[in-house]
Amino acid sequence: MDLIIGSHVGYNKNDGLLGSVKEALTYNSNTFMFYTGAPQNTFRLPIDKNITEEAKALMKENNIDINNVIIHAPYIINLANRANMDFSVDFLKKEIRRSEELGISKIVLHPGSHVGLGVEIGLQNIIDGLNMVIESDMKPIICLETMAGKGSELGKTFEEIKTIIDGVKLNNKLMVCLDTCHMNDAGYDMSKFDEVLEEFDRIIGIERIGCVHINDSKNPINSHKDRHENIGFGTIGFDTLSNIIYNPKLKDVPKILETPYIDKEYPPYKHEIKMIRDNIFNSNLLDEVREDYR
Ligand code: FE
Ligand code: FE
Ligand code: ZN
């Protein structure tokens, strides 16, 4: 099976999308995900058309289908909280324009945190926000990410995501991004993925899955923590993650690693992607990464 797999990569001001493609290629990825600027602030530089064209040519040369490439919206956007609504709506609209300029067709978005307003009001705010943001002629699809339920995060259950989708008028512009660490931490038993997927299909519909974030978790099921671990080194484990990655029903869905750097310094993605392609757990992986970058 031809996996569509990559990782989170950087995006810097000098070489923009071209730098992201080059980084992805060093990991032998055939897709990738990036923020269009620092996720914690709103500073964004104009996009250089020539660099973007160069990036697209390099993708083509290396069989990276741009339709599988993902933008992650910055996490300062919180549609669930009325107080920041104007800012969030405005910034998300700009992010959509930037995605269109770059030719990227999927944007992953954290639904939001209700910060004390309660689940029902929070969900309604997200619906209202998305109805303000989404226009019928916009090109990218927004993929709502399944969340761990840390603090007052919404989107921790399939039911909450379904409520949002049902409330959005132009919901043909919405898909879902499954995050394996978040789902584990939210209480889904990933070792029974067939059942989890069936539940998703029953509540939301499997055709809505637009992206999968592949992460192990540092914490046990239902812990509501959201701390990612390297593949096979956490509580979900290699076999369960492999089973998800190779699920034939998710064959055409891009898989993105967001696992932590080793010693906060060395990107693990080249080694993790090789391990996933070999489909055998490598217990020496962390040391091999360290040696490779030393
Ligand atoms: Fe995310
Ligand atoms: Fe994620
Ligand atoms: Zn996370």
Coordinates of C-alpha atoms and ligand atoms in Angstrom, one line a residue:
M1 CA 0.0 0.0 0.0
D2 CA 1.3 3.4 -0.9
L3 CA 1.2 5.4 2.3
I4 CA 0.6 9.1 2.2
I5 CA 2.8 10.1 5.1
G6 CA 4.8 13.1 6.4
S7 CA 5.2 15.3 9.4
H8 CA 4.9 18.7 10.8
V9 CA 7.6 20.9 9.1
G10 CA 8.8 24.5 9.6
Y11 CA 7.9 27.4 7.4
N12 CA 10.3 30.3 7.6
K13 CA 10.2 33.8 6.3
N14 CA 13.1 33.5 3.8
D15 CA 12.2 30.5 1.7
G16 CA 8.5 30.0 2.6
L17 CA 6.9 26.9 1.2
L18 CA 10.1 25.9 -0.6
G19 CA 11.8 25.4 2.7
S20 CA 8.9 23.3 4.0
V21 CA 9.1 21.1 0.9
K22 CA 12.9 20.7 1.2
E23 CA 12.5 19.8 4.9
A24 CA 9.8 17.2 4.1
L25 CA 12.0 15.6 1.5
T26 CA 14.8 15.1 4.0
Y27 CA 12.4 12.9 5.9
N28 CA 11.4 11.0 2.8
S29 CA 7.9 12.2 3.2
N30 CA 5.3 12.5 0.5
T31 CA 3.2 15.0 2.3
F32 CA 3.7 17.5 5.1
M33 CA 1.9 20.0 7.4
F34 CA 3.0 23.5 8.4
Y35 CA 2.0 26.8 10.1
T36 CA 2.1 29.8 7.8
G37 CA 3.9 31.7 10.6
A38 CA 4.4 31.4 14.4
P39 CA 1.3 29.7 15.8
Q40 CA 1.2 31.8 18.9
N41 CA 1.2 35.2 17.2
T42 CA -0.4 37.0 14.2
F43 CA 2.7 38.3 12.5
R44 CA 2.6 37.1 8.9
L45 CA 4.8 38.1 5.9
P46 CA 3.5 38.4 2.4
I47 CA 3.8 35.3 0.3
D48 CA 6.5 35.3 -2.4
K49 CA 4.9 34.0 -5.7
N50 CA 8.2 32.9 -7.2
I51 CA 9.2 30.9 -4.2
T52 CA 5.7 29.2 -4.1
E53 CA 6.0 28.3 -7.8
E54 CA 9.5 26.8 -7.1
A55 CA 8.1 24.9 -4.2
K56 CA 5.3 23.5 -6.4
A57 CA 7.8 22.4 -9.1
L58 CA 9.9 20.6 -6.4
M59 CA 6.8 18.9 -5.1
K60 CA 5.9 17.7 -8.6
E61 CA 9.4 16.4 -9.2
N62 CA 9.2 14.4 -6.0
N63 CA 5.6 13.1 -6.4
I64 CA 4.2 15.1 -3.5
D65 CA 0.6 15.8 -4.4
I66 CA -0.2 19.3 -3.1
N67 CA -3.7 18.2 -2.4
N68 CA -2.3 16.1 0.5
V69 CA -0.4 19.0 2.0
I70 CA -2.0 20.5 5.1
I71 CA -1.9 23.9 6.8
H72 CA -2.5 24.0 10.5
A73 CA -4.3 27.2 11.6
P74 CA -2.7 29.0 14.5
Y75 CA -3.9 28.0 18.0
I76 CA -4.5 31.5 19.0
I77 CA -7.8 31.3 17.0
N78 CA -10.6 30.4 19.5
L79 CA -14.0 30.5 17.9
A80 CA -15.6 29.1 21.1
N81 CA -15.0 32.3 23.0
R82 CA -17.2 35.3 22.2
A83 CA -14.7 37.8 23.6
N84 CA -12.2 37.0 20.9
M85 CA -14.6 36.2 18.2
D86 CA -14.0 39.2 15.8
F87 CA -10.2 38.6 16.0
S88 CA -10.6 34.8 15.5
V89 CA -13.0 35.2 12.5
D90 CA -10.8 37.8 10.9
F91 CA -7.6 35.9 11.3
L92 CA -9.1 32.6 10.1
K93 CA -10.4 34.4 7.0
K94 CA -6.9 35.7 6.3
E95 CA -5.5 32.2 6.9
I96 CA -7.9 30.9 4.3
R97 CA -6.7 33.5 1.8
R98 CA -3.1 32.6 2.5
S99 CA -3.9 28.9 1.9
E100 CA -5.5 29.8 -1.4
E101 CA -2.4 31.9 -2.4
L102 CA -0.2 28.9 -1.6
G103 CA -2.5 26.4 -3.3
I104 CA -3.1 24.3 -0.2
S105 CA -6.6 22.7 0.0
K106 CA -6.8 21.6 3.7
I107 CA -6.6 23.6 6.9
V108 CA -6.6 21.9 10.2
L109 CA -8.4 23.9 13.0
H110 CA -8.8 23.3 16.7
P111 CA -12.5 23.8 17.3
G112 CA -11.9 26.0 20.4
S113 CA -12.1 26.1 24.2
H114 CA -15.2 27.4 25.9
V115 CA -13.1 28.9 28.8
G116 CA -15.9 28.6 31.3
L117 CA -18.9 29.4 29.1
G118 CA -20.0 25.7 29.1
V119 CA -20.1 23.1 26.3
E120 CA -23.4 24.2 24.7
I121 CA -22.6 27.9 24.4
G122 CA -19.0 27.1 23.3
L123 CA -20.3 24.8 20.5
Q124 CA -22.8 27.5 19.4
N125 CA -20.1 30.1 19.3
I126 CA -17.9 27.8 17.1
I127 CA -20.9 27.3 14.8
D128 CA -21.6 31.0 14.6
G129 CA -17.9 31.7 14.0
L130 CA -17.6 29.1 11.2
N131 CA -20.8 30.5 9.6
M132 CA -19.1 33.9 9.5
V133 CA -15.9 32.5 8.1
I134 CA -17.0 30.0 5.5
E135 CA -17.9 31.2 2.0
S136 CA -19.3 29.1 -0.8
D137 CA -16.5 30.1 -3.2
M138 CA -13.6 29.5 -0.8
K139 CA -11.2 26.7 -2.0
P140 CA -9.8 25.1 1.1
I141 CA -11.6 22.6 3.4
I142 CA -11.5 23.2 7.1
C143 CA -10.6 20.0 9.0
L144 CA -11.9 20.2 12.6
E145 CA -9.4 18.4 14.8
T146 CA -10.5 15.8 17.4
M147 CA -9.2 17.2 20.8
A148 CA -7.9 15.6 24.0
G149 CA -10.4 17.6 26.2
K150 CA -7.6 19.4 28.0
G151 CA -9.1 22.3 30.0
S152 CA -12.3 23.3 28.3
E153 CA -11.4 22.1 24.8
L154 CA -14.3 21.3 22.6
G155 CA -14.3 18.6 19.9
K156 CA -13.2 15.9 22.3
T157 CA -16.1 13.6 21.2
F158 CA -17.5 12.7 17.8
E159 CA -20.8 14.0 19.1
E160 CA -19.4 17.5 19.7
I161 CA -17.9 17.6 16.2
K162 CA -21.1 16.3 14.7
T163 CA -23.0 19.2 16.5
I164 CA -20.7 21.7 14.9
I165 CA -20.9 20.2 11.4
D166 CA -24.8 20.1 11.7
G167 CA -24.9 23.8 12.7
V168 CA -22.7 25.1 9.9
K169 CA -24.7 26.0 6.8
L170 CA -21.9 25.4 4.2
N171 CA -20.7 22.2 5.9
N172 CA -19.5 20.8 2.6
K173 CA -16.5 22.9 3.5
L174 CA -15.9 20.9 6.7
M175 CA -14.0 17.7 7.3
V176 CA -12.4 16.2 10.4
C177 CA -8.7 15.6 11.4
L178 CA -8.3 12.6 13.7
D179 CA -5.4 12.9 16.1
T180 CA -4.5 9.6 17.7
C181 CA -3.0 11.0 20.8
H182 CA -5.9 13.3 21.4
M183 CA -8.4 10.5 20.8
N184 CA -6.6 8.3 23.3
D185 CA -6.5 11.1 25.9
A186 CA -10.2 11.9 25.2
G187 CA -11.1 8.3 26.1
Y188 CA -11.3 6.4 22.8
D189 CA -9.7 2.9 22.9
M190 CA -7.4 3.1 19.9
S191 CA -6.5 -0.6 20.3
K192 CA -10.0 -1.2 19.1
F193 CA -9.7 1.1 16.1
D194 CA -12.2 -0.8 13.9
E195 CA -14.9 -0.1 16.5
V196 CA -13.8 3.5 17.0
L197 CA -14.0 4.0 13.2
E198 CA -17.4 2.4 13.0
E199 CA -18.6 4.8 15.8
F200 CA -17.2 7.7 13.8
D201 CA -18.9 6.5 10.7
R202 CA -22.2 6.1 12.4
I203 CA -22.1 9.6 14.0
I204 CA -20.2 11.7 11.4
G205 CA -19.5 9.6 8.4
I206 CA -16.1 8.2 7.4
E207 CA -16.0 10.2 4.2
R208 CA -15.5 13.3 6.4
I209 CA -12.0 12.2 7.5
G210 CA -9.6 14.6 5.7
C211 CA -6.4 14.1 7.7
V212 CA -5.0 11.9 10.5
H213 CA -2.4 13.1 13.0
I214 CA -0.3 10.1 14.0
N215 CA 1.1 10.5 17.5
D216 CA 1.7 8.2 20.4
S217 CA 0.7 9.5 23.9
K218 CA 2.6 10.1 27.1
N219 CA -0.5 9.5 29.1
P220 CA -3.1 6.8 29.6
I221 CA -6.5 6.6 27.9
N222 CA -9.0 9.2 29.1
S223 CA -6.3 11.4 30.8
H224 CA -7.3 14.6 29.0
K225 CA -3.6 15.7 28.9
D226 CA -2.5 16.1 25.2
R227 CA 1.2 15.3 25.4
H228 CA 2.5 13.6 22.3
E229 CA 5.1 10.8 22.4
N230 CA 7.3 9.2 19.7
I231 CA 5.7 6.4 17.7
G232 CA 5.8 3.2 19.7
F233 CA 7.2 4.8 22.8
G234 CA 3.9 5.8 24.5
T235 CA 0.8 4.3 25.9
I236 CA -0.9 3.7 22.5
G237 CA 2.1 1.6 21.1
F238 CA 3.4 0.7 17.7
D239 CA 1.1 -2.1 16.8
T240 CA -2.0 0.0 17.4
L241 CA -0.7 3.0 15.5
S242 CA 0.5 0.7 12.6
N243 CA -3.0 -0.8 12.5
I244 CA -4.5 2.7 12.1
I245 CA -1.9 3.9 9.6
Y246 CA -2.4 0.8 7.4
N247 CA -6.2 0.8 7.7
P248 CA -7.4 0.3 4.1
K249 CA -10.4 2.6 4.8
L250 CA -8.0 5.5 5.4
K251 CA -5.8 4.7 2.5
D252 CA -6.2 8.0 0.7
V253 CA -6.1 10.1 3.8
P254 CA -2.8 12.0 4.5
K255 CA -1.1 10.9 7.8
I256 CA 1.0 13.5 9.6
L257 CA 3.4 12.9 12.5
E258 CA 3.5 15.6 15.3
T259 CA 5.8 13.6 17.6
P260 CA 8.3 15.4 19.8
Y261 CA 11.9 16.2 18.8
I262 CA 14.4 13.9 20.5
D263 CA 16.1 15.8 23.4
K264 CA 14.1 18.8 22.1
E265 CA 16.7 19.1 19.4
Y266 CA 16.6 16.4 16.8
P267 CA 13.6 15.8 14.5
P268 CA 12.6 12.1 14.7
Y269 CA 10.6 12.1 11.5
K270 CA 13.0 10.5 9.0
H271 CA 13.5 7.5 11.4
E272 CA 9.8 7.3 12.4
I273 CA 8.7 7.3 8.8
K274 CA 11.2 4.6 7.9
M275 CA 10.0 2.5 10.8
I276 CA 6.4 2.9 9.7
R277 CA 7.2 2.0 6.1
D278 CA 9.2 -1.1 7.4
N279 CA 6.3 -1.8 9.7
I280 CA 8.5 -3.2 12.5
F281 CA 9.0 -1.4 15.8
N282 CA 12.6 -0.1 16.3
S283 CA 13.3 0.1 20.0
N284 CA 16.7 1.8 19.2
L285 CA 15.0 4.6 17.3
L286 CA 15.7 7.4 19.8
D287 CA 19.5 6.6 19.9
E288 CA 19.6 6.3 16.1
V289 CA 18.1 9.7 15.8
R290 CA 20.7 11.2 18.2
E291 CA 23.6 9.5 16.4
D292 CA 22.3 10.7 13.0
Y293 CA 22.3 14.3 14.0
R294 CA 25.3 14.4 16.2
Ligands
FE1 FE -3.5 20.4 16.2
FE2 FE -2.8 17.1 16.1
ZN3 ZN -1.8 17.7 20.5

